[in-house]
Amino acid sequence: MTSILVLNGPNLNLMGVRQPEVYGHTTLSDIEAMCRAHATAHDLGLAFEQNNHEGVLIDRIHAARGTHDGIVLNAGAYTHTSVALMDALSSAGLPAIELHLSNVHAREEFRHVSHIAKVAVGVICGFGAQGYILALDAMRGHLESRG
Ligand code: DHK
């Protein structure tokens, strides 16, 4: 069975409470439930995790090798700063999709920079919680097209 790791970075545990005008009212648990229902409906294996620490996220990416087929990563602010996460994705050798709730390109200039995008198959941003479902479908399609 195809298996996807959905990995969430710093501050995303506060979704629903944190700047709802930017990130929406949906909580991360709501999103996890949406993803689990979608994965079940499409016969996908799913791991859904969140961590605030860069090193732990790197460990999770390394561990995904041999366990999962693809990674959907909302690295939060580490997207814009972390060469280490970019290197971890390259080292894992798994296809990755960069995901954001907000449209980072319509926000501050420092959010226009992404280290993750350089090693990602593609980027989904600006669709709020629904972006997670779009990312799962995009990864499923990508993995199927590779055979
Ligand atoms: C989440 C964050 O925490 C920000 O640091 C990013 C991203 C955008 C999001 O929209 O999901 O800049």
PDB file of C-alpha atoms and ligand atoms in Angstrom:
ATOM      1  CA  MET A   1       0.000   0.000   0.000  1.00  0.00           C
ATOM      2  CA  THR A   2       1.268   3.471  -0.868  1.00  0.00           C
ATOM      3  CA  SER A   3       2.136   5.366   2.286  1.00  0.00           C
ATOM      4  CA  ILE A   4       2.493   9.130   2.756  1.00  0.00           C
ATOM      5  CA  LEU A   5       4.036  11.015   5.656  1.00  0.00           C
ATOM      6  CA  VAL A   6       2.370  14.369   6.381  1.00  0.00           C
ATOM      7  CA  LEU A   7       4.830  16.321   8.480  1.00  0.00           C
ATOM      8  CA  ASN A   8       3.998  19.617  10.172  1.00  0.00           C
ATOM      9  CA  GLY A   9       6.553  22.004  11.595  1.00  0.00           C
ATOM     10  CA  PRO A  10       6.671  24.733  14.227  1.00  0.00           C
ATOM     11  CA  ASN A  11       3.586  26.471  15.581  1.00  0.00           C
ATOM     12  CA  LEU A  12       1.178  24.389  13.525  1.00  0.00           C
ATOM     13  CA  ASN A  13       0.021  22.713  16.749  1.00  0.00           C
ATOM     14  CA  LEU A  14      -1.607  26.093  17.516  1.00  0.00           C
ATOM     15  CA  MET A  15      -3.802  26.095  14.437  1.00  0.00           C
ATOM     16  CA  GLY A  16      -7.343  27.219  15.108  1.00  0.00           C
ATOM     17  CA  VAL A  17      -6.071  29.563  17.834  1.00  0.00           C
ATOM     18  CA  ARG A  18      -3.125  31.223  16.117  1.00  0.00           C
ATOM     19  CA  GLN A  19      -3.963  34.159  13.798  1.00  0.00           C
ATOM     20  CA  PRO A  20      -7.214  32.605  12.523  1.00  0.00           C
ATOM     21  CA  GLU A  21      -7.513  35.427   9.964  1.00  0.00           C
ATOM     22  CA  VAL A  22      -4.383  33.970   8.304  1.00  0.00           C
ATOM     23  CA  TYR A  23      -4.463  30.272   9.151  1.00  0.00           C
ATOM     24  CA  GLY A  24      -8.194  29.652   9.572  1.00  0.00           C
ATOM     25  CA  HIS A  25     -10.277  28.169  12.388  1.00  0.00           C
ATOM     26  CA  THR A  26      -9.597  24.518  11.632  1.00  0.00           C
ATOM     27  CA  THR A  27      -7.376  22.787  14.171  1.00  0.00           C
ATOM     28  CA  LEU A  28      -4.542  20.429  13.316  1.00  0.00           C
ATOM     29  CA  SER A  29      -6.581  17.556  14.801  1.00  0.00           C
ATOM     30  CA  ASP A  30      -9.432  18.448  12.422  1.00  0.00           C
ATOM     31  CA  ILE A  31      -6.993  18.373   9.519  1.00  0.00           C
ATOM     32  CA  GLU A  32      -5.554  15.058  10.667  1.00  0.00           C
ATOM     33  CA  ALA A  33      -9.092  13.604  10.763  1.00  0.00           C
ATOM     34  CA  MET A  34      -9.778  14.938   7.237  1.00  0.00           C
ATOM     35  CA  CYS A  35      -6.518  13.415   5.980  1.00  0.00           C
ATOM     36  CA  ARG A  36      -7.199  10.061   7.658  1.00  0.00           C
ATOM     37  CA  ALA A  37     -10.693   9.861   6.114  1.00  0.00           C
ATOM     38  CA  HIS A  38      -9.278  10.771   2.697  1.00  0.00           C
ATOM     39  CA  ALA A  39      -6.454   8.241   3.031  1.00  0.00           C
ATOM     40  CA  THR A  40      -8.887   5.469   3.986  1.00  0.00           C
ATOM     41  CA  ALA A  41     -11.186   6.322   1.064  1.00  0.00           C
ATOM     42  CA  HIS A  42      -8.244   6.125  -1.347  1.00  0.00           C
ATOM     43  CA  ASP A  43      -6.518   3.118   0.190  1.00  0.00           C
ATOM     44  CA  LEU A  44      -3.477   5.108   1.262  1.00  0.00           C
ATOM     45  CA  GLY A  45      -1.285   4.545   4.304  1.00  0.00           C
ATOM     46  CA  LEU A  46      -0.840   7.757   6.283  1.00  0.00           C
ATOM     47  CA  ALA A  47       1.365   9.018   9.080  1.00  0.00           C
ATOM     48  CA  PHE A  48       0.488  12.489  10.368  1.00  0.00           C
ATOM     49  CA  GLU A  49       2.926  14.256  12.675  1.00  0.00           C
ATOM     50  CA  GLN A  50       3.772  17.673  14.060  1.00  0.00           C
ATOM     51  CA  ASN A  51       6.893  18.865  15.805  1.00  0.00           C
ATOM     52  CA  ASN A  52       8.283  22.250  16.762  1.00  0.00           C
ATOM     53  CA  HIS A  53      11.947  21.209  16.599  1.00  0.00           C
ATOM     54  CA  GLU A  54      14.052  21.297  13.464  1.00  0.00           C
ATOM     55  CA  GLY A  55      16.232  18.326  14.469  1.00  0.00           C
ATOM     56  CA  VAL A  56      13.200  16.148  15.204  1.00  0.00           C
ATOM     57  CA  LEU A  57      11.708  17.017  11.805  1.00  0.00           C
ATOM     58  CA  ILE A  58      15.015  16.018  10.206  1.00  0.00           C
ATOM     59  CA  ASP A  59      14.948  12.691  12.100  1.00  0.00           C
ATOM     60  CA  ARG A  60      11.379  12.060  10.893  1.00  0.00           C
ATOM     61  CA  ILE A  61      12.394  12.726   7.285  1.00  0.00           C
ATOM     62  CA  HIS A  62      15.351  10.334   7.581  1.00  0.00           C
ATOM     63  CA  ALA A  63      13.113   7.661   9.125  1.00  0.00           C
ATOM     64  CA  ALA A  64      10.600   8.026   6.276  1.00  0.00           C
ATOM     65  CA  ARG A  65      13.082   6.395   3.910  1.00  0.00           C
ATOM     66  CA  GLY A  66      11.996   2.778   3.532  1.00  0.00           C
ATOM     67  CA  THR A  67       8.770   3.405   5.505  1.00  0.00           C
ATOM     68  CA  HIS A  68       6.850   5.872   3.333  1.00  0.00           C
ATOM     69  CA  ASP A  69       6.653   6.576  -0.395  1.00  0.00           C
ATOM     70  CA  GLY A  70       6.328  10.351  -0.250  1.00  0.00           C
ATOM     71  CA  ILE A  71       6.367  13.304   2.138  1.00  0.00           C
ATOM     72  CA  VAL A  72       3.958  16.234   2.390  1.00  0.00           C
ATOM     73  CA  LEU A  73       5.775  18.879   4.402  1.00  0.00           C
ATOM     74  CA  ASN A  74       4.420  22.048   5.947  1.00  0.00           C
ATOM     75  CA  ALA A  75       7.688  23.150   7.496  1.00  0.00           C
ATOM     76  CA  GLY A  76       6.167  26.397   8.821  1.00  0.00           C
ATOM     77  CA  ALA A  77       8.806  29.090   9.228  1.00  0.00           C
ATOM     78  CA  TYR A  78      11.629  26.564   8.704  1.00  0.00           C
ATOM     79  CA  THR A  79      10.598  26.620   5.041  1.00  0.00           C
ATOM     80  CA  HIS A  80      12.231  30.018   4.748  1.00  0.00           C
ATOM     81  CA  THR A  81      15.341  29.334   6.828  1.00  0.00           C
ATOM     82  CA  SER A  82      16.324  25.687   6.921  1.00  0.00           C
ATOM     83  CA  VAL A  83      18.992  24.408   4.572  1.00  0.00           C
ATOM     84  CA  ALA A  84      19.171  21.423   6.951  1.00  0.00           C
ATOM     85  CA  LEU A  85      15.578  20.388   6.166  1.00  0.00           C
ATOM     86  CA  MET A  86      16.261  20.818   2.462  1.00  0.00           C
ATOM     87  CA  ASP A  87      19.321  18.555   2.785  1.00  0.00           C
ATOM     88  CA  ALA A  88      17.323  16.001   4.791  1.00  0.00           C
ATOM     89  CA  LEU A  89      14.742  15.786   1.997  1.00  0.00           C
ATOM     90  CA  SER A  90      17.464  15.344  -0.606  1.00  0.00           C
ATOM     91  CA  SER A  91      19.102  12.654   1.534  1.00  0.00           C
ATOM     92  CA  ALA A  92      15.861  10.746   2.069  1.00  0.00           C
ATOM     93  CA  GLY A  93      15.417  10.516  -1.681  1.00  0.00           C
ATOM     94  CA  LEU A  94      11.612  10.513  -1.420  1.00  0.00           C
ATOM     95  CA  PRO A  95       9.365  12.835  -3.416  1.00  0.00           C
ATOM     96  CA  ALA A  96       8.195  15.761  -1.314  1.00  0.00           C
ATOM     97  CA  ILE A  97       5.452  18.354  -1.679  1.00  0.00           C
ATOM     98  CA  GLU A  98       5.833  21.702   0.075  1.00  0.00           C
ATOM     99  CA  LEU A  99       2.557  22.785   1.645  1.00  0.00           C
ATOM    100  CA  HIS A 100       1.304  25.986   3.279  1.00  0.00           C
ATOM    101  CA  LEU A 101      -2.099  26.976   4.547  1.00  0.00           C
ATOM    102  CA  SER A 102      -1.614  30.613   3.587  1.00  0.00           C
ATOM    103  CA  ASN A 103      -0.526  32.070   0.264  1.00  0.00           C
ATOM    104  CA  VAL A 104       3.024  32.856   1.333  1.00  0.00           C
ATOM    105  CA  HIS A 105       3.598  34.849  -1.885  1.00  0.00           C
ATOM    106  CA  ALA A 106       0.924  37.356  -0.882  1.00  0.00           C
ATOM    107  CA  ARG A 107       2.589  37.893   2.509  1.00  0.00           C
ATOM    108  CA  GLU A 108       5.884  39.369   3.775  1.00  0.00           C
ATOM    109  CA  GLU A 109       8.862  39.165   1.463  1.00  0.00           C
ATOM    110  CA  PHE A 110      10.831  36.824   3.753  1.00  0.00           C
ATOM    111  CA  ARG A 111       8.072  34.229   3.216  1.00  0.00           C
ATOM    112  CA  HIS A 112       8.686  34.287  -0.546  1.00  0.00           C
ATOM    113  CA  VAL A 113      11.965  32.435  -0.021  1.00  0.00           C
ATOM    114  CA  SER A 114      11.764  28.638   0.222  1.00  0.00           C
ATOM    115  CA  HIS A 115      14.609  26.176   0.642  1.00  0.00           C
ATOM    116  CA  ILE A 116      12.119  23.301   0.557  1.00  0.00           C
ATOM    117  CA  ALA A 117      10.751  24.201  -2.893  1.00  0.00           C
ATOM    118  CA  LYS A 118      14.198  23.649  -4.404  1.00  0.00           C
ATOM    119  CA  VAL A 119      13.954  19.918  -3.692  1.00  0.00           C
ATOM    120  CA  ALA A 120      10.168  19.468  -3.860  1.00  0.00           C
ATOM    121  CA  VAL A 121       8.093  17.968  -6.643  1.00  0.00           C
ATOM    122  CA  GLY A 122       5.752  20.935  -6.269  1.00  0.00           C
ATOM    123  CA  VAL A 123       4.267  23.489  -3.926  1.00  0.00           C
ATOM    124  CA  ILE A 124       0.673  23.963  -2.728  1.00  0.00           C
ATOM    125  CA  CYS A 125      -0.209  27.121  -0.809  1.00  0.00           C
ATOM    126  CA  GLY A 126      -3.135  29.391  -0.077  1.00  0.00           C
ATOM    127  CA  PHE A 127      -5.955  26.839   0.120  1.00  0.00           C
ATOM    128  CA  GLY A 128      -6.097  26.530   3.907  1.00  0.00           C
ATOM    129  CA  ALA A 129      -6.935  23.135   5.378  1.00  0.00           C
ATOM    130  CA  GLN A 130      -8.137  21.899   1.974  1.00  0.00           C
ATOM    131  CA  GLY A 131      -4.514  22.165   0.812  1.00  0.00           C
ATOM    132  CA  TYR A 132      -3.718  19.009   2.796  1.00  0.00           C
ATOM    133  CA  ILE A 133      -6.227  17.021   0.724  1.00  0.00           C
ATOM    134  CA  LEU A 134      -4.914  18.596  -2.478  1.00  0.00           C
ATOM    135  CA  ALA A 135      -1.394  17.617  -1.428  1.00  0.00           C
ATOM    136  CA  LEU A 136      -2.400  14.003  -0.703  1.00  0.00           C
ATOM    137  CA  ASP A 137      -4.058  13.770  -4.137  1.00  0.00           C
ATOM    138  CA  ALA A 138      -1.073  15.408  -5.814  1.00  0.00           C
ATOM    139  CA  MET A 139       1.344  12.989  -4.149  1.00  0.00           C
ATOM    140  CA  ARG A 140      -0.874  10.001  -5.007  1.00  0.00           C
ATOM    141  CA  GLY A 141      -0.964  11.128  -8.655  1.00  0.00           C
ATOM    142  CA  HIS A 142       2.776  11.719  -8.695  1.00  0.00           C
ATOM    143  CA  LEU A 143       3.551   8.277  -7.264  1.00  0.00           C
ATOM    144  CA  GLU A 144       1.095   6.579  -9.655  1.00  0.00           C
ATOM    145  CA  SER A 145       2.566   8.344 -12.675  1.00  0.00           C
ATOM    146  CA  ARG A 146       6.031   7.125 -11.690  1.00  0.00           C
ATOM    147  CA  GLY A 147       4.672   3.556 -11.519  1.00  0.00           C
TER     148      GLY A 147
HETATM  149  C1  DHK B   1       2.990  28.417   8.312  1.00  0.00           C
HETATM  150  C2  DHK B   1       3.853  29.137   9.065  1.00  0.00           C
HETATM  151  O1  DHK B   1       4.000  28.879  10.356  1.00  0.00           O
HETATM  152  C3  DHK B   1       4.624  30.260   8.496  1.00  0.00           C
HETATM  153  O2  DHK B   1       5.849  30.458   9.140  1.00  0.00           O
HETATM  154  C4  DHK B   1       4.820  30.119   7.004  1.00  0.00           C
HETATM  155  C5  DHK B   1       2.928  28.543   6.841  1.00  0.00           C
HETATM  156  C6  DHK B   1       3.505  29.827   6.304  1.00  0.00           C
HETATM  157  C7  DHK B   1       1.524  28.239   6.334  1.00  0.00           C
HETATM  158  O3  DHK B   1       0.891  29.082   5.697  1.00  0.00           O
HETATM  159  O4  DHK B   1       1.065  27.104   6.528  1.00  0.00           O
HETATM  160  O5  DHK B   1       5.401  31.298   6.500  1.00  0.00           O
END
